[in-house]
PDB file of C-alpha atoms in Angstrom:
ATOM      1  CA  MET A   6     -23.960  12.134 -22.720  1.00 30.00           C
ATOM      2  CA  PHE A   7     -21.953  14.022 -20.069  1.00 29.00           C
ATOM      3  CA  ARG A   8     -25.084  14.575 -17.948  1.00 35.00           C
ATOM      4  CA  LEU A   9     -25.900  10.864 -18.089  1.00 32.00           C
ATOM      5  CA  LEU A  10     -22.362   9.937 -17.043  1.00 32.00           C
ATOM      6  CA  HIS A  11     -22.366  12.600 -14.323  1.00 34.00           C
ATOM      7  CA  ARG A  12     -25.728  11.375 -12.971  1.00 37.00           C
ATOM      8  CA  SER A  13     -24.501   7.780 -13.018  1.00 37.00           C
ATOM      9  CA  PHE A  14     -21.224   8.738 -11.305  1.00 34.00           C
ATOM     10  CA  THR A  15     -23.006  10.840  -8.668  1.00 35.00           C
ATOM     11  CA  ALA A  16     -25.502   8.087  -7.846  1.00 39.00           C
ATOM     12  CA  LYS A  17     -22.770   5.466  -7.715  1.00 40.00           C
ATOM     13  CA  HIS A  18     -20.505   7.560  -5.468  1.00 38.00           C
ATOM     14  CA  SER A  19     -23.032   9.395  -3.288  1.00 36.00           C
ATOM     15  CA  LYS A  20     -21.936   7.455  -0.201  1.00 40.00           C
ATOM     16  CA  CYS A  21     -18.367   8.573  -0.850  1.00 37.00           C
ATOM     17  CA  VAL A  22     -19.466  12.193  -0.964  1.00 34.00           C
ATOM     18  CA  GLN A  23     -21.289  11.794   2.354  1.00 36.00           C
ATOM     19  CA  SER A  24     -18.021  10.812   4.024  1.00 38.00           C
ATOM     20  CA  VAL A  25     -16.296  14.130   3.259  1.00 38.00           C
ATOM     21  CA  ILE A  26     -18.869  16.580   4.626  1.00 34.00           C
ATOM     22  CA  PRO A  27     -18.286  18.249   8.002  1.00 38.00           C
ATOM     23  CA  GLY A  28     -19.234  15.991  10.892  1.00 40.00           C
ATOM     24  CA  SER A  29     -18.564  12.918   8.771  1.00 48.00           C
ATOM     25  CA  LEU A  30     -17.552   9.543  10.151  1.00 54.00           C
ATOM     26  CA  TYR A  31     -13.981   9.721   8.810  1.00 58.00           C
ATOM     27  CA  HIS A  32     -10.955  12.006   8.903  1.00 75.00           C
ATOM     28  CA  PHE A  33     -10.112  11.208   5.261  1.00 80.00           C
ATOM     29  CA  LYS A  34     -11.757  11.544   1.866  1.00 86.00           C
ATOM     30  CA  THR A  35     -11.441  10.219  -1.653  1.00 85.00           C
ATOM     31  CA  GLY A  36      -8.228  11.513  -3.218  1.00 91.00           C
ATOM     32  CA  ASP A  37      -6.269  11.760   0.044  1.00 90.00           C
ATOM     33  CA  SER A  38      -2.814  10.196  -0.076  1.00 94.00           C
ATOM     34  CA  ALA A  39       0.102   9.337   2.193  1.00 95.00           C
ATOM     35  CA  GLU A  40       3.549   7.829   1.770  1.00 96.00           C
ATOM     36  CA  LEU A  41       6.486   6.350   3.622  1.00 96.00           C
ATOM     37  CA  THR A  42      10.104   5.962   2.485  1.00 96.00           C
ATOM     38  CA  ARG A  43      12.568   3.334   3.677  1.00 96.00           C
ATOM     39  CA  THR A  44      15.793   1.650   2.635  1.00 97.00           C
ATOM     40  CA  PHE A  45      15.983  -2.097   3.280  1.00 97.00           C
ATOM     41  CA  THR A  46      19.495  -3.196   4.264  1.00 97.00           C
ATOM     42  CA  ALA A  47      21.013  -6.660   3.990  1.00 96.00           C
ATOM     43  CA  ASP A  48      20.390  -7.034   7.748  1.00 96.00           C
ATOM     44  CA  ASP A  49      16.687  -6.174   7.268  1.00 96.00           C
ATOM     45  CA  VAL A  50      16.389  -8.782   4.500  1.00 96.00           C
ATOM     46  CA  LEU A  51      18.202 -11.401   6.611  1.00 96.00           C
ATOM     47  CA  THR A  52      15.947 -10.690   9.599  1.00 96.00           C
ATOM     48  CA  PHE A  53      12.854 -10.991   7.410  1.00 95.00           C
ATOM     49  CA  ALA A  54      14.144 -14.249   5.861  1.00 95.00           C
ATOM     50  CA  SER A  55      14.756 -15.637   9.352  1.00 94.00           C
ATOM     51  CA  LEU A  56      11.268 -14.665  10.521  1.00 95.00           C
ATOM     52  CA  CYS A  57       9.342 -16.037   7.550  1.00 93.00           C
ATOM     53  CA  GLY A  58      11.653 -18.860   6.427  1.00 88.00           C
ATOM     54  CA  ASP A  59      12.111 -17.613   2.843  1.00 83.00           C
ATOM     55  CA  ARG A  60      15.852 -18.106   2.495  1.00 94.00           C
ATOM     56  CA  ASN A  61      15.944 -17.918  -1.302  1.00 90.00           C
ATOM     57  CA  PRO A  62      19.602 -17.155  -2.140  1.00 91.00           C
ATOM     58  CA  LEU A  63      18.422 -14.464  -4.544  1.00 92.00           C
ATOM     59  CA  HIS A  64      17.681 -12.380  -1.446  1.00 93.00           C
ATOM     60  CA  LEU A  65      20.634 -13.403   0.735  1.00 95.00           C
ATOM     61  CA  ASP A  66      23.628 -14.578  -1.296  1.00 96.00           C
ATOM     62  CA  GLU A  67      25.329 -11.813  -3.282  1.00 95.00           C
ATOM     63  CA  GLU A  68      27.517 -14.321  -5.125  1.00 96.00           C
ATOM     64  CA  TYR A  69      24.503 -16.360  -6.245  1.00 97.00           C
ATOM     65  CA  ALA A  70      22.485 -13.232  -7.125  1.00 95.00           C
ATOM     66  CA  ARG A  71      25.276 -12.066  -9.465  1.00 96.00           C
ATOM     67  CA  THR A  72      24.685 -15.218 -11.564  1.00 97.00           C
ATOM     68  CA  THR A  73      21.010 -14.312 -12.138  1.00 96.00           C
ATOM     69  CA  HIS A  74      19.507 -11.771 -14.503  1.00 94.00           C
ATOM     70  CA  PHE A  75      19.052  -9.452 -11.477  1.00 96.00           C
ATOM     71  CA  GLY A  76      22.826  -9.197 -10.983  1.00 96.00           C
ATOM     72  CA  ARG A  77      22.581  -8.599  -7.234  1.00 95.00           C
ATOM     73  CA  CYS A  78      20.403  -9.352  -4.198  1.00 96.00           C
ATOM     74  CA  ILE A  79      16.792  -8.218  -4.272  1.00 96.00           C
ATOM     75  CA  VAL A  80      14.368  -7.439  -1.438  1.00 97.00           C
ATOM     76  CA  HIS A  81      11.504  -9.872  -0.806  1.00 96.00           C
ATOM     77  CA  GLY A  82       8.300  -8.577  -2.406  1.00 95.00           C
ATOM     78  CA  VAL A  83       6.358  -9.292   0.769  1.00 95.00           C
ATOM     79  CA  LEU A  84       8.806  -7.148   2.757  1.00 96.00           C
ATOM     80  CA  ILE A  85       8.221  -4.261   0.350  1.00 97.00           C
ATOM     81  CA  ASN A  86       4.493  -4.845   0.732  1.00 96.00           C
ATOM     82  CA  GLY A  87       4.969  -4.359   4.471  1.00 95.00           C
ATOM     83  CA  LEU A  88       5.550  -0.671   3.748  1.00 96.00           C
ATOM     84  CA  ILE A  89       2.075  -0.497   2.217  1.00 96.00           C
ATOM     85  CA  SER A  90       0.703  -2.050   5.394  1.00 94.00           C
ATOM     86  CA  ALA A  91       2.632   0.514   7.462  1.00 95.00           C
ATOM     87  CA  VAL A  92       1.154   3.439   5.507  1.00 95.00           C
ATOM     88  CA  LEU A  93      -2.377   2.024   5.752  1.00 93.00           C
ATOM     89  CA  GLY A  94      -2.149   1.191   9.457  1.00 90.00           C
ATOM     90  CA  THR A  95      -0.354   4.309  10.687  1.00 91.00           C
ATOM     91  CA  LYS A  96      -1.069   7.151   8.264  1.00 91.00           C
ATOM     92  CA  LEU A  97      -4.013   6.626   5.906  1.00 83.00           C
ATOM     93  CA  PRO A  98      -6.654   5.476   6.699  1.00 82.00           C
ATOM     94  CA  GLY A  99      -4.698   4.852   9.923  1.00 84.00           C
ATOM     95  CA  PRO A 100      -5.062   2.862  13.148  1.00 86.00           C
ATOM     96  CA  GLY A 101      -7.768   0.209  13.050  1.00 85.00           C
ATOM     97  CA  ALA A 102      -7.676  -0.304   9.256  1.00 89.00           C
ATOM     98  CA  ILE A 103      -7.783  -3.991   8.330  1.00 90.00           C
ATOM     99  CA  PHE A 104      -6.745  -5.589   5.001  1.00 87.00           C
ATOM    100  CA  VAL A 105      -9.558  -7.595   3.407  1.00 93.00           C
ATOM    101  CA  SER A 106      -8.025  -8.188  -0.016  1.00 95.00           C
ATOM    102  CA  GLN A 107      -5.156  -6.986  -2.144  1.00 95.00           C
ATOM    103  CA  GLU A 108      -4.012  -7.161  -5.757  1.00 97.00           C
ATOM    104  CA  ILE A 109      -0.308  -6.573  -6.371  1.00 96.00           C
ATOM    105  CA  LYS A 110       2.075  -6.574  -9.302  1.00 97.00           C
ATOM    106  CA  CYS A 111       5.859  -6.486  -9.046  1.00 96.00           C
ATOM    107  CA  PRO A 112       7.082  -5.219 -12.431  1.00 97.00           C
ATOM    108  CA  ALA A 113      10.702  -4.586 -11.371  1.00 96.00           C
ATOM    109  CA  PRO A 114      13.036  -5.645  -8.560  1.00 96.00           C
ATOM    110  CA  LEU A 115      13.987  -3.555  -5.558  1.00 97.00           C
ATOM    111  CA  TYR A 116      17.637  -4.053  -4.730  1.00 96.00           C
ATOM    112  CA  VAL A 117      19.026  -4.244  -1.213  1.00 96.00           C
ATOM    113  CA  ASN A 118      20.048  -0.726  -0.039  1.00 96.00           C
ATOM    114  CA  GLU A 119      17.878   0.951  -2.702  1.00 96.00           C
ATOM    115  CA  PRO A 120      15.470   3.493  -1.125  1.00 97.00           C
ATOM    116  CA  VAL A 121      11.779   2.869  -1.803  1.00 97.00           C
ATOM    117  CA  THR A 122       8.691   5.024  -1.316  1.00 97.00           C
ATOM    118  CA  ALA A 123       5.317   3.386  -0.669  1.00 97.00           C
ATOM    119  CA  ALA A 124       2.326   5.576  -1.538  1.00 97.00           C
ATOM    120  CA  VAL A 125      -1.392   5.047  -0.964  1.00 96.00           C
ATOM    121  CA  GLU A 126      -4.349   6.985  -2.381  1.00 97.00           C
ATOM    122  CA  ILE A 127      -7.988   6.641  -1.308  1.00 95.00           C
ATOM    123  CA  LEU A 128     -10.061   5.718  -4.382  1.00 96.00           C
ATOM    124  CA  ASP A 129     -13.462   4.954  -2.881  1.00 93.00           C
ATOM    125  CA  ILE A 130     -15.260   5.025   0.476  1.00 90.00           C
ATOM    126  CA  ARG A 131     -18.447   3.053   1.125  1.00 87.00           C
ATOM    127  CA  LYS A 132     -19.632   2.849   4.723  1.00 80.00           C
ATOM    128  CA  THR A 133     -16.806   0.977   6.491  1.00 81.00           C
ATOM    129  CA  TRP A 134     -15.153  -0.204   3.238  1.00 89.00           C
ATOM    130  CA  VAL A 135     -12.276   1.725   1.683  1.00 92.00           C
ATOM    131  CA  VAL A 136     -10.482   1.020  -1.609  1.00 95.00           C
ATOM    132  CA  CYS A 137      -6.954   2.391  -2.113  1.00 96.00           C
ATOM    133  CA  SER A 138      -4.470   2.356  -4.951  1.00 97.00           C
ATOM    134  CA  THR A 139      -0.929   1.483  -3.919  1.00 96.00           C
ATOM    135  CA  ILE A 140       2.443   2.025  -5.552  1.00 97.00           C
ATOM    136  CA  CYS A 141       6.042   1.520  -4.453  1.00 97.00           C
ATOM    137  CA  THR A 142       8.772   3.273  -6.396  1.00 97.00           C
ATOM    138  CA  ALA A 143      12.533   3.133  -6.107  1.00 96.00           C
ATOM    139  CA  THR A 144      13.339   6.619  -4.866  1.00 89.00           C
ATOM    140  CA  GLY A 145      15.451   8.607  -7.295  1.00 83.00           C
ATOM    141  CA  THR A 146      14.857   6.395 -10.331  1.00 88.00           C
ATOM    142  CA  GLU A 147      11.039   6.372 -10.025  1.00 85.00           C
ATOM    143  CA  LYS A 148      11.165   2.694 -11.080  1.00 96.00           C
ATOM    144  CA  VAL A 149       7.867   1.047 -10.066  1.00 98.00           C
ATOM    145  CA  VAL A 150       8.653  -2.041  -7.989  1.00 97.00           C
ATOM    146  CA  MET A 151       5.108  -2.763  -6.799  1.00 97.00           C
ATOM    147  CA  SER A 152       1.635  -1.506  -7.636  1.00 97.00           C
ATOM    148  CA  GLY A 153      -1.907  -2.545  -6.957  1.00 97.00           C
ATOM    149  CA  LYS A 154      -5.114  -2.016  -5.071  1.00 97.00           C
ATOM    150  CA  VAL A 155      -6.204  -2.856  -1.538  1.00 96.00           C
ATOM    151  CA  HIS A 156      -9.646  -3.222   0.017  1.00 96.00           C
ATOM    152  CA  LEU A 157      -9.938  -2.354   3.711  1.00 93.00           C
ATOM    153  CA  VAL A 158     -12.427  -2.261   6.514  1.00 92.00           C
ATOM    154  CA  VAL A 159     -11.989   0.830   8.680  1.00 85.00           C
ATOM    155  CA  PRO A 160     -13.560   1.872  11.963  1.00 76.00           C
ATOM    156  CA  ARG A 161     -15.425   5.157  12.159  1.00 66.00           C
ATOM    157  CA  ASP A 162     -13.309   7.916  13.702  1.00 58.00           C
ATOM    158  CA  ASP A 163     -15.280   7.688  16.950  1.00 55.00           C
ATOM    159  CA  HIS A 164     -14.321   3.972  17.195  1.00 50.00           C
ATOM    160  CA  ARG A 165     -10.730   4.285  15.964  1.00 46.00           C
ATOM    161  CA  PRO A 166      -7.813   3.564  18.309  1.00 51.00           C
ATOM    162  CA  ALA A 167      -5.220   6.293  18.748  1.00 56.00           C
ATOM    163  CA  ALA A 168      -1.888   5.794  16.967  1.00 55.00           C
ATOM    164  CA  GLY A 169       0.355   3.644  19.126  1.00 55.00           C
ATOM    165  CA  ASP A 170      -2.565   2.478  21.322  1.00 52.00           C
ATOM    166  CA  ASN A 171      -2.086  -1.261  21.908  1.00 51.00           C
ATOM    167  CA  SER A 172      -5.086  -1.750  24.158  1.00 46.00           C
TER     168      SER A 172
END
C-alpha cells in the first residue's frame, strides 16, 4: 500500500521536485515559508477605511464597537489580508508573483493595536503555478485571525523583477 501511495505521490508531484534541483527555474521550493509581523493602529484602519470606503463603525467607532460582541474596534479583514499579499509579493515567492485565486477564513477578530503575524508556506509548484497555505495569528496569543490558501502565477527567476524595481 505504501509503495502504491508513494508512486502515486511521486508521479503527481514530479514537476514540483524538478523545481528544487540545482539550476532550477525558481529560488524557492515546496515547504519554504516566510512571514511578516505588523501592528495596525487606529490611524492605519482609518486610512484604509478612507481609501476603500468601508466605514463600518465596528472598525472606527470605539463607543459603537463596545456595544457589539467584539467589545472594541476590529481591523478590516481585507487589511489583514494585505499582509499576506506583502509576504507573497516581497518575500516568498517574491517580486512578480500574481494572485489568481484565494480562499480565506476569518475565525477570530484582530483588534486595533494587536500585533499580527502573516505566514506563507509553499505547498505545491507546477510550472508557473504556485499554491501556498496562509495563516495570520495574533502575536503573543497565537489566536488565528485568518487562514486559507492562495494560488499564484510566478515568473521564472530569470524573468523576475528585482525587489523594489518599479520598471
